[in-house]
Amino acid sequence: MTFPAQRPRRLRSNENIRRMVRETVLSVDDLVYPVFVTHGKGVARPVESMPGVYNYSIDMLLRHLEEAARLKIPGILLFGIPAAKDEVGSEAYAEDGIIQQAVRAIKEAFPEFLVITDICLCEYTSHGHCGLIRDGRVLNDPTLDLLARTAVSHAAAGADMVAPSDMMDGRVGAIRRALDEEGFESVPVMAYSAKYASAFYGPFRDAAGSAPQFGDRKAYQMDPANSDEALREVWLDIEEGADIVMVKPALAYMDVIRRVKDEFGYPVAAYNVSGEYSMIKAAAQKGWVDERRIVMETLTGIKRAGADIVITYFALDVAKWLRE
Ligand code: PBG
């Protein structure tokens, strides 16, 4: 049966009917808000390439998070900017590291937040790579111990979930075992499973000062050309104990999000990364696009592709718009 019996426009003719047949609904429940925390007091340092994003000291971050709490954003994802960096990224797993301090403060002020911590060394290493270096190469297995130590120290500080973003082989298993041994068996792992070697992380590296000092991340992050490989990465992470799997970035990888969702039926997070944020911000500032509509369309698209969780720097705006 086709036209004129079938007229798809009937179901688009007014907002009520559109609401009834809408397939994808973006909700505040889907959002995770990434934030950058640094040492000091009274610090709110704007990130130049990410308008509206700041490096906050803990006191200022707590103030900023009041709005996120009011808007009932369920999760925040913490990135730390250490006071000093070294070859082995010591502050990542230091008892009084910036993340450890921030987690304690946030959990005390806002016990309702799901506090997620990024597990990686690149923000803490002097060379800016995500693992230990020998002869110009990133070592895999010796890095695993440090990642596991980092995860345990975050959990001990009160983190509700850990999110390894380093892309070392076997890290989810190493982190899972270490958490279990220390009595944190109920702390979930959200694994950056299919994390691509992407130019879209540029502004984040400004924000976190984490650009590699030599070479690039192509020997550990994935080749943007591959999606079968993404399924293998996700499968390995699930085998090793991942509870939530992530695809990152989101927009150039919508097909990967869909394949991962269809293949495994696991909760899928998609990271709407810094470059994706900055491109919209820049175009909107020029008056070339309607920021609100572009953001809502983008995030709805990410959900429609199969994401259950959307990690986005737009989380506060979106939560506000969803209330209007
Ligand atoms: C750390 C990490 C990165 C991002 C999240 N965790 C940067 C990188 O891999 O270089 C990027 C997030 C973003 O661009 O918003 N490994």
mmCIF file of N, CA and C in Angstrom, residues 29-143:
data_model
loop_
_atom_site.group_PDB
_atom_site.id
_atom_site.type_symbol
_atom_site.label_atom_id
_atom_site.label_comp_id
_atom_site.label_asym_id
_atom_site.label_seq_id
_atom_site.Cartn_x
_atom_site.Cartn_y
_atom_site.Cartn_z
ATOM 1 N N ASP A 29 18.456 12.398 32.354
ATOM 2 C CA ASP A 29 18.966 11.129 32.905
ATOM 3 C C ASP A 29 20.137 10.568 32.090
ATOM 4 N N ASP A 30 20.245 10.995 30.838
ATOM 5 C CA ASP A 30 21.272 10.437 29.950
ATOM 6 C C ASP A 30 22.615 11.141 30.078
ATOM 7 N N LEU A 31 22.641 12.240 30.833
ATOM 8 C CA LEU A 31 23.792 13.138 30.714
ATOM 9 C C LEU A 31 24.888 12.899 31.746
ATOM 10 N N VAL A 32 26.103 12.998 31.271
ATOM 11 C CA VAL A 32 27.269 13.060 32.161
ATOM 12 C C VAL A 32 28.012 14.345 31.814
ATOM 13 N N TYR A 33 28.377 15.089 32.856
ATOM 14 C CA TYR A 33 29.003 16.395 32.674
ATOM 15 C C TYR A 33 30.491 16.315 33.037
ATOM 16 N N PRO A 34 31.370 16.494 32.041
ATOM 17 C CA PRO A 34 32.805 16.442 32.339
ATOM 18 C C PRO A 34 33.308 17.785 32.886
ATOM 19 N N VAL A 35 34.150 17.729 33.906
ATOM 20 C CA VAL A 35 34.697 18.961 34.492
ATOM 21 C C VAL A 35 36.189 18.799 34.783
ATOM 22 N N PHE A 36 36.888 19.944 34.778
ATOM 23 C CA PHE A 36 38.337 19.965 35.004
ATOM 24 C C PHE A 36 38.628 20.604 36.349
ATOM 25 N N VAL A 37 39.422 19.919 37.154
ATOM 26 C CA VAL A 37 39.707 20.453 38.484
ATOM 27 C C VAL A 37 41.212 20.609 38.678
ATOM 28 N N THR A 38 41.573 21.721 39.323
ATOM 29 C CA THR A 38 42.986 22.041 39.493
ATOM 30 C C THR A 38 43.259 22.513 40.919
ATOM 31 N N HIS A 39 44.535 22.645 41.265
ATOM 32 C CA HIS A 39 44.909 23.079 42.611
ATOM 33 C C HIS A 39 44.639 24.571 42.791
ATOM 34 N N GLY A 40 44.660 25.014 44.048
ATOM 35 C CA GLY A 40 44.526 26.432 44.345
ATOM 36 C C GLY A 40 43.185 26.764 44.957
ATOM 37 N N LYS A 41 42.960 28.059 45.114
ATOM 38 C CA LYS A 41 41.698 28.556 45.685
ATOM 39 C C LYS A 41 41.203 29.697 44.821
ATOM 40 N N GLY A 42 39.921 29.753 44.638
ATOM 41 C CA GLY A 42 39.342 30.863 43.866
ATOM 42 C C GLY A 42 39.695 30.844 42.386
ATOM 43 N N VAL A 43 40.139 29.689 41.885
ATOM 44 C CA VAL A 43 40.557 29.623 40.475
ATOM 45 C C VAL A 43 39.380 29.241 39.569
ATOM 46 N N ALA A 44 39.165 30.038 38.537
ATOM 47 C CA ALA A 44 38.229 29.675 37.464
ATOM 48 C C ALA A 44 38.881 30.157 36.177
ATOM 49 N N ARG A 45 39.760 29.343 35.639
ATOM 50 C CA ARG A 45 40.576 29.724 34.489
ATOM 51 C C ARG A 45 39.891 29.288 33.210
ATOM 52 N N PRO A 46 39.491 30.250 32.371
ATOM 53 C CA PRO A 46 38.773 29.861 31.153
ATOM 54 C C PRO A 46 39.669 29.053 30.213
ATOM 55 N N VAL A 47 39.102 28.066 29.579
ATOM 56 C CA VAL A 47 39.824 27.306 28.555
ATOM 57 C C VAL A 47 39.537 27.997 27.233
ATOM 58 N N GLU A 48 40.577 28.567 26.651
ATOM 59 C CA GLU A 48 40.354 29.460 25.521
ATOM 60 C C GLU A 48 39.647 28.789 24.350
ATOM 61 N N SER A 49 40.028 27.561 24.067
ATOM 62 C CA SER A 49 39.444 26.894 22.905
ATOM 63 C C SER A 49 38.103 26.224 23.218
ATOM 64 N N MET A 50 37.624 26.374 24.465
ATOM 65 C CA MET A 50 36.324 25.800 24.836
ATOM 66 C C MET A 50 35.500 26.849 25.593
ATOM 67 N N PRO A 51 34.886 27.792 24.860
ATOM 68 C CA PRO A 51 34.140 28.858 25.538
ATOM 69 C C PRO A 51 33.115 28.273 26.518
ATOM 70 N N GLY A 52 33.110 28.803 27.736
ATOM 71 C CA GLY A 52 32.161 28.307 28.743
ATOM 72 C C GLY A 52 32.732 27.196 29.604
ATOM 73 N N VAL A 53 33.938 26.718 29.280
ATOM 74 C CA VAL A 53 34.561 25.651 30.082
ATOM 75 C C VAL A 53 35.740 26.250 30.839
ATOM 76 N N TYR A 54 35.895 25.832 32.102
ATOM 77 C CA TYR A 54 36.921 26.399 32.973
ATOM 78 C C TYR A 54 37.712 25.304 33.668
ATOM 79 N N ASN A 55 38.931 25.654 34.063
ATOM 80 C CA ASN A 55 39.649 24.857 35.052
ATOM 81 C C ASN A 55 39.297 25.454 36.415
ATOM 82 N N TYR A 56 38.661 24.665 37.247
ATOM 83 C CA TYR A 56 38.241 25.177 38.547
ATOM 84 C C TYR A 56 39.091 24.599 39.669
ATOM 85 N N SER A 57 39.384 25.432 40.666
ATOM 86 C CA SER A 57 39.880 24.872 41.913
ATOM 87 C C SER A 57 38.677 24.234 42.630
ATOM 88 N N ILE A 58 38.976 23.420 43.631
ATOM 89 C CA ILE A 58 37.895 22.627 44.245
ATOM 90 C C ILE A 58 36.770 23.509 44.780
ATOM 91 N N ASP A 59 37.144 24.613 45.471
ATOM 92 C CA ASP A 59 36.097 25.484 46.035
ATOM 93 C C ASP A 59 35.184 26.040 44.942
ATOM 94 N N MET A 60 35.793 26.453 43.827
ATOM 95 C CA MET A 60 34.993 27.026 42.736
ATOM 96 C C MET A 60 34.190 25.947 42.007
ATOM 97 N N LEU A 61 34.772 24.764 41.929
ATOM 98 C CA LEU A 61 34.045 23.663 41.283
ATOM 99 C C LEU A 61 32.785 23.327 42.084
ATOM 100 N N LEU A 62 32.927 23.318 43.401
ATOM 101 C CA LEU A 62 31.754 23.007 44.229
ATOM 102 C C LEU A 62 30.644 24.024 43.973
ATOM 103 N N ARG A 63 31.044 25.298 43.841
ATOM 104 C CA ARG A 63 30.035 26.325 43.546
ATOM 105 C C ARG A 63 29.377 26.076 42.195
ATOM 106 N N HIS A 64 30.243 25.780 41.219
ATOM 107 C CA HIS A 64 29.737 25.543 39.863
ATOM 108 C C HIS A 64 28.792 24.344 39.825
ATOM 109 N N LEU A 65 29.093 23.339 40.622
ATOM 110 C CA LEU A 65 28.281 22.117 40.572
ATOM 111 C C LEU A 65 26.911 22.277 41.220
ATOM 112 N N GLU A 66 26.727 23.372 41.965
ATOM 113 C CA GLU A 66 25.392 23.592 42.550
ATOM 114 C C GLU A 66 24.323 23.593 41.469
ATOM 115 N N GLU A 67 24.667 24.219 40.353
ATOM 116 C CA GLU A 67 23.680 24.281 39.280
ATOM 117 C C GLU A 67 23.414 22.893 38.690
ATOM 118 N N ALA A 68 24.473 22.122 38.518
ATOM 119 C CA ALA A 68 24.310 20.758 37.993
ATOM 120 C C ALA A 68 23.439 19.931 38.941
ATOM 121 N N ALA A 69 23.615 20.152 40.228
ATOM 122 C CA ALA A 69 22.818 19.416 41.218
ATOM 123 C C ALA A 69 21.351 19.852 41.134
ATOM 124 N N ARG A 70 21.163 21.174 41.038
ATOM 125 C CA ARG A 70 19.787 21.692 40.924
ATOM 126 C C ARG A 70 19.089 21.125 39.692
ATOM 127 N N LEU A 71 19.849 20.982 38.628
ATOM 128 C CA LEU A 71 19.274 20.485 37.375
ATOM 129 C C LEU A 71 19.158 18.962 37.358
ATOM 130 N N LYS A 72 19.633 18.327 38.422
ATOM 131 C CA LYS A 72 19.539 16.868 38.576
ATOM 132 C C LYS A 72 20.314 16.098 37.498
ATOM 133 N N ILE A 73 21.450 16.643 37.136
ATOM 134 C CA ILE A 73 22.342 15.895 36.248
ATOM 135 C C ILE A 73 22.896 14.722 37.050
ATOM 136 N N PRO A 74 22.748 13.502 36.541
ATOM 137 C CA PRO A 74 23.103 12.353 37.389
ATOM 138 C C PRO A 74 24.599 12.147 37.587
ATOM 139 N N GLY A 75 25.387 12.405 36.539
ATOM 140 C CA GLY A 75 26.797 12.034 36.645
ATOM 141 C C GLY A 75 27.740 13.145 36.273
ATOM 142 N N ILE A 76 28.871 13.218 36.968
ATOM 143 C CA ILE A 76 29.933 14.112 36.535
ATOM 144 C C ILE A 76 31.195 13.277 36.328
ATOM 145 N N LEU A 77 31.986 13.722 35.361
ATOM 146 C CA LEU A 77 33.224 13.013 35.017
ATOM 147 C C LEU A 77 34.377 13.960 35.299
ATOM 148 N N LEU A 78 35.261 13.545 36.183
ATOM 149 C CA LEU A 78 36.325 14.433 36.666
ATOM 150 C C LEU A 78 37.655 14.208 35.961
ATOM 151 N N PHE A 79 38.250 15.318 35.537
ATOM 152 C CA PHE A 79 39.613 15.309 34.994
ATOM 153 C C PHE A 79 40.483 16.201 35.867
ATOM 154 N N GLY A 80 41.682 15.732 36.190
ATOM 155 C CA GLY A 80 42.546 16.485 37.087
ATOM 156 C C GLY A 80 43.698 17.148 36.367
ATOM 157 N N ILE A 81 44.046 18.338 36.854
ATOM 158 C CA ILE A 81 45.236 19.032 36.367
ATOM 159 C C ILE A 81 46.178 19.143 37.558
ATOM 160 N N PRO A 82 47.260 18.374 37.525
ATOM 161 C CA PRO A 82 48.119 18.276 38.707
ATOM 162 C C PRO A 82 48.987 19.519 38.891
ATOM 163 N N ALA A 83 49.570 19.640 40.082
ATOM 164 C CA ALA A 83 50.486 20.752 40.349
ATOM 165 C C ALA A 83 51.800 20.511 39.622
ATOM 166 N N ALA A 84 52.247 19.269 39.605
ATOM 167 C CA ALA A 84 53.517 18.941 38.954
ATOM 168 C C ALA A 84 53.384 17.625 38.215
ATOM 169 N N LYS A 85 54.106 17.521 37.123
ATOM 170 C CA LYS A 85 54.071 16.290 36.335
ATOM 171 C C LYS A 85 55.433 15.617 36.440
ATOM 172 N N ASP A 86 55.462 14.303 36.283
ATOM 173 C CA ASP A 86 56.748 13.618 36.214
ATOM 174 C C ASP A 86 56.651 12.457 35.228
ATOM 175 N N GLU A 87 57.757 11.735 35.078
ATOM 176 C CA GLU A 87 57.837 10.651 34.089
ATOM 177 C C GLU A 87 56.809 9.555 34.321
ATOM 178 N N VAL A 88 56.454 9.342 35.591
ATOM 179 C CA VAL A 88 55.589 8.202 35.920
ATOM 180 C C VAL A 88 54.193 8.634 36.373
ATOM 181 N N GLY A 89 53.893 9.908 36.226
ATOM 182 C CA GLY A 89 52.543 10.388 36.529
ATOM 183 C C GLY A 89 52.113 10.186 37.970
ATOM 184 N N SER A 90 53.034 10.461 38.923
ATOM 185 C CA SER A 90 52.764 10.135 40.338
ATOM 186 C C SER A 90 51.470 10.724 40.883
ATOM 187 N N GLU A 91 51.140 11.938 40.443
ATOM 188 C CA GLU A 91 49.967 12.555 41.088
ATOM 189 C C GLU A 91 48.665 11.839 40.713
ATOM 190 N N ALA A 92 48.708 11.022 39.674
ATOM 191 C CA ALA A 92 47.499 10.278 39.303
ATOM 192 C C ALA A 92 47.064 9.343 40.435
ATOM 193 N N TYR A 93 48.035 8.784 41.145
ATOM 194 C CA TYR A 93 47.690 7.792 42.183
ATOM 195 C C TYR A 93 48.140 8.230 43.574
ATOM 196 N N ALA A 94 48.412 9.550 43.716
ATOM 197 C CA ALA A 94 48.813 10.066 45.034
ATOM 198 C C ALA A 94 47.586 10.188 45.926
ATOM 199 N N GLU A 95 47.782 9.875 47.170
ATOM 200 C CA GLU A 95 46.707 9.934 48.178
ATOM 201 C C GLU A 95 46.059 11.329 48.236
ATOM 202 N N ASP A 96 46.917 12.372 48.092
ATOM 203 C CA ASP A 96 46.376 13.737 48.126
ATOM 204 C C ASP A 96 46.415 14.375 46.735
ATOM 205 N N GLY A 97 46.342 13.562 45.690
ATOM 206 C CA GLY A 97 46.282 14.081 44.316
ATOM 207 C C GLY A 97 45.042 14.940 44.141
ATOM 208 N N ILE A 98 45.038 15.686 43.072
ATOM 209 C CA ILE A 98 43.937 16.635 42.861
ATOM 210 C C ILE A 98 42.586 15.913 42.740
ATOM 211 N N ILE A 99 42.571 14.778 42.064
ATOM 212 C CA ILE A 99 41.301 14.068 41.906
ATOM 213 C C ILE A 99 40.846 13.479 43.245
ATOM 214 N N GLN A 100 41.796 12.898 43.958
ATOM 215 C CA GLN A 100 41.441 12.298 45.244
ATOM 216 C C GLN A 100 40.832 13.363 46.169
ATOM 217 N N GLN A 101 41.449 14.555 46.199
ATOM 218 C CA GLN A 101 40.905 15.636 47.034
ATOM 219 C C GLN A 101 39.534 16.082 46.528
ATOM 220 N N ALA A 102 39.430 16.214 45.212
ATOM 221 C CA ALA A 102 38.174 16.717 44.639
ATOM 222 C C ALA A 102 37.032 15.726 44.883
ATOM 223 N N VAL A 103 37.319 14.443 44.739
ATOM 224 C CA VAL A 103 36.260 13.441 44.933
ATOM 225 C C VAL A 103 35.736 13.517 46.365
ATOM 226 N N ARG A 104 36.661 13.594 47.332
ATOM 227 C CA ARG A 104 36.217 13.664 48.733
ATOM 228 C C ARG A 104 35.332 14.885 48.943
ATOM 229 N N ALA A 105 35.749 16.027 48.402
ATOM 230 C CA ALA A 105 34.991 17.269 48.603
ATOM 231 C C ALA A 105 33.624 17.195 47.919
ATOM 232 N N ILE A 106 33.602 16.652 46.722
ATOM 233 C CA ILE A 106 32.328 16.607 45.983
ATOM 234 C C ILE A 106 31.368 15.628 46.655
ATOM 235 N N LYS A 107 31.884 14.467 47.045
ATOM 236 C CA LYS A 107 30.989 13.477 47.663
ATOM 237 C C LYS A 107 30.421 14.008 48.984
ATOM 238 N N GLU A 108 31.217 14.853 49.662
ATOM 239 C CA GLU A 108 30.707 15.407 50.906
ATOM 240 C C GLU A 108 29.633 16.463 50.633
ATOM 241 N N ALA A 109 29.893 17.314 49.653
ATOM 242 C CA ALA A 109 28.957 18.411 49.364
ATOM 243 C C ALA A 109 27.719 17.916 48.609
ATOM 244 N N PHE A 110 27.925 16.963 47.704
ATOM 245 C CA PHE A 110 26.822 16.498 46.843
ATOM 246 C C PHE A 110 26.802 14.972 46.801
ATOM 247 N N PRO A 111 26.348 14.335 47.877
ATOM 248 C CA PRO A 111 26.368 12.866 47.861
ATOM 249 C C PRO A 111 25.509 12.286 46.743
ATOM 250 N N GLU A 112 24.608 13.103 46.176
ATOM 251 C CA GLU A 112 23.694 12.576 45.160
ATOM 252 C C GLU A 112 24.343 12.356 43.797
ATOM 253 N N PHE A 113 25.478 13.023 43.542
ATOM 254 C CA PHE A 113 26.117 12.837 42.233
ATOM 255 C C PHE A 113 26.752 11.463 42.105
ATOM 256 N N LEU A 114 26.654 10.900 40.896
ATOM 257 C CA LEU A 114 27.493 9.763 40.547
ATOM 258 C C LEU A 114 28.823 10.369 40.087
ATOM 259 N N VAL A 115 29.828 10.213 40.917
ATOM 260 C CA VAL A 115 31.121 10.809 40.598
ATOM 261 C C VAL A 115 31.977 9.787 39.864
ATOM 262 N N ILE A 116 32.291 10.109 38.617
ATOM 263 C CA ILE A 116 33.074 9.223 37.758
ATOM 264 C C ILE A 116 34.450 9.855 37.588
ATOM 265 N N THR A 117 35.499 9.059 37.669
ATOM 266 C CA THR A 117 36.839 9.616 37.482
ATOM 267 C C THR A 117 37.492 9.021 36.239
ATOM 268 N N ASP A 118 38.174 9.879 35.519
ATOM 269 C CA ASP A 118 38.955 9.439 34.357
ATOM 270 C C ASP A 118 40.225 8.774 34.880
ATOM 271 N N ILE A 119 40.515 7.591 34.359
ATOM 272 C CA ILE A 119 41.752 6.901 34.745
ATOM 273 C C ILE A 119 42.695 6.940 33.554
ATOM 274 N N CYS A 120 43.721 7.772 33.677
ATOM 275 C CA CYS A 120 44.718 7.852 32.608
ATOM 276 C C CYS A 120 45.927 8.558 33.183
ATOM 277 N N LEU A 121 47.063 8.415 32.521
ATOM 278 C CA LEU A 121 48.268 9.061 33.046
ATOM 279 C C LEU A 121 48.626 10.339 32.297
ATOM 280 N N CYS A 122 48.016 10.578 31.129
ATOM 281 C CA CYS A 122 48.547 11.642 30.266
ATOM 282 C C CYS A 122 48.471 13.032 30.881
ATOM 283 N N GLU A 123 47.499 13.265 31.760
ATOM 284 C CA GLU A 123 47.451 14.587 32.390
ATOM 285 C C GLU A 123 48.559 14.739 33.442
ATOM 286 N N TYR A 124 49.150 13.619 33.843
ATOM 287 C CA TYR A 124 50.082 13.629 34.984
ATOM 288 C C TYR A 124 51.528 13.365 34.591
ATOM 289 N N THR A 125 51.737 12.965 33.336
ATOM 290 C CA THR A 125 53.112 12.654 32.920
ATOM 291 C C THR A 125 53.751 13.850 32.224
ATOM 292 N N SER A 126 55.049 14.014 32.455
ATOM 293 C CA SER A 126 55.779 15.137 31.848
ATOM 294 C C SER A 126 55.827 14.986 30.323
ATOM 295 N N HIS A 127 55.800 13.744 29.833
ATOM 296 C CA HIS A 127 55.865 13.528 28.380
ATOM 297 C C HIS A 127 54.477 13.547 27.732
ATOM 298 N N GLY A 128 53.419 13.557 28.560
ATOM 299 C CA GLY A 128 52.064 13.664 28.015
ATOM 300 C C GLY A 128 51.504 12.398 27.389
ATOM 301 N N HIS A 129 52.190 11.270 27.561
ATOM 302 C CA HIS A 129 51.641 10.015 27.048
ATOM 303 C C HIS A 129 50.847 9.302 28.138
ATOM 304 N N CYS A 130 50.017 8.349 27.694
ATOM 305 C CA CYS A 130 49.064 7.711 28.603
ATOM 306 C C CYS A 130 49.670 6.517 29.352
ATOM 307 N N GLY A 131 50.978 6.301 29.183
ATOM 308 C CA GLY A 131 51.624 5.195 29.879
ATOM 309 C C GLY A 131 53.084 5.498 30.105
ATOM 310 N N LEU A 132 53.780 4.519 30.694
ATOM 311 C CA LEU A 132 55.214 4.664 30.940
ATOM 312 C C LEU A 132 55.962 4.595 29.611
ATOM 313 N N ILE A 133 57.085 5.297 29.566
ATOM 314 C CA ILE A 133 57.851 5.386 28.319
ATOM 315 C C ILE A 133 59.207 4.715 28.495
ATOM 316 N N ARG A 134 59.591 3.901 27.521
ATOM 317 C CA ARG A 134 60.994 3.470 27.434
ATOM 318 C C ARG A 134 61.425 3.504 25.969
ATOM 319 N N ASP A 135 62.549 4.110 25.707
ATOM 320 C CA ASP A 135 63.090 4.250 24.344
ATOM 321 C C ASP A 135 62.035 4.812 23.383
ATOM 322 N N GLY A 136 61.313 5.811 23.855
ATOM 323 C CA GLY A 136 60.352 6.474 22.985
ATOM 324 C C GLY A 136 59.088 5.678 22.709
ATOM 325 N N ARG A 137 58.919 4.550 23.420
ATOM 326 C CA ARG A 137 57.711 3.752 23.218
ATOM 327 C C ARG A 137 56.883 3.689 24.494
ATOM 328 N N VAL A 138 55.560 3.632 24.307
ATOM 329 C CA VAL A 138 54.681 3.533 25.472
ATOM 330 C C VAL A 138 54.566 2.059 25.859
ATOM 331 N N LEU A 139 54.989 1.760 27.076
ATOM 332 C CA LEU A 139 54.996 0.370 27.560
ATOM 333 C C LEU A 139 53.594 -0.015 28.011
ATOM 334 N N ASN A 140 53.171 -1.177 27.644
ATOM 335 C CA ASN A 140 51.811 -1.596 28.014
ATOM 336 C C ASN A 140 51.733 -2.157 29.439
ATOM 337 N N ASP A 141 52.374 -3.315 29.662
ATOM 338 C CA ASP A 141 52.118 -4.042 30.905
ATOM 339 C C ASP A 141 52.566 -3.308 32.173
ATOM 340 N N PRO A 142 53.728 -2.639 32.150
ATOM 341 C CA PRO A 142 54.107 -1.907 33.367
ATOM 342 C C PRO A 142 53.150 -0.749 33.668
ATOM 343 N N THR A 143 52.458 -0.259 32.654
ATOM 344 C CA THR A 143 51.495 0.831 32.870
ATOM 345 C C THR A 143 50.259 0.331 33.620
#
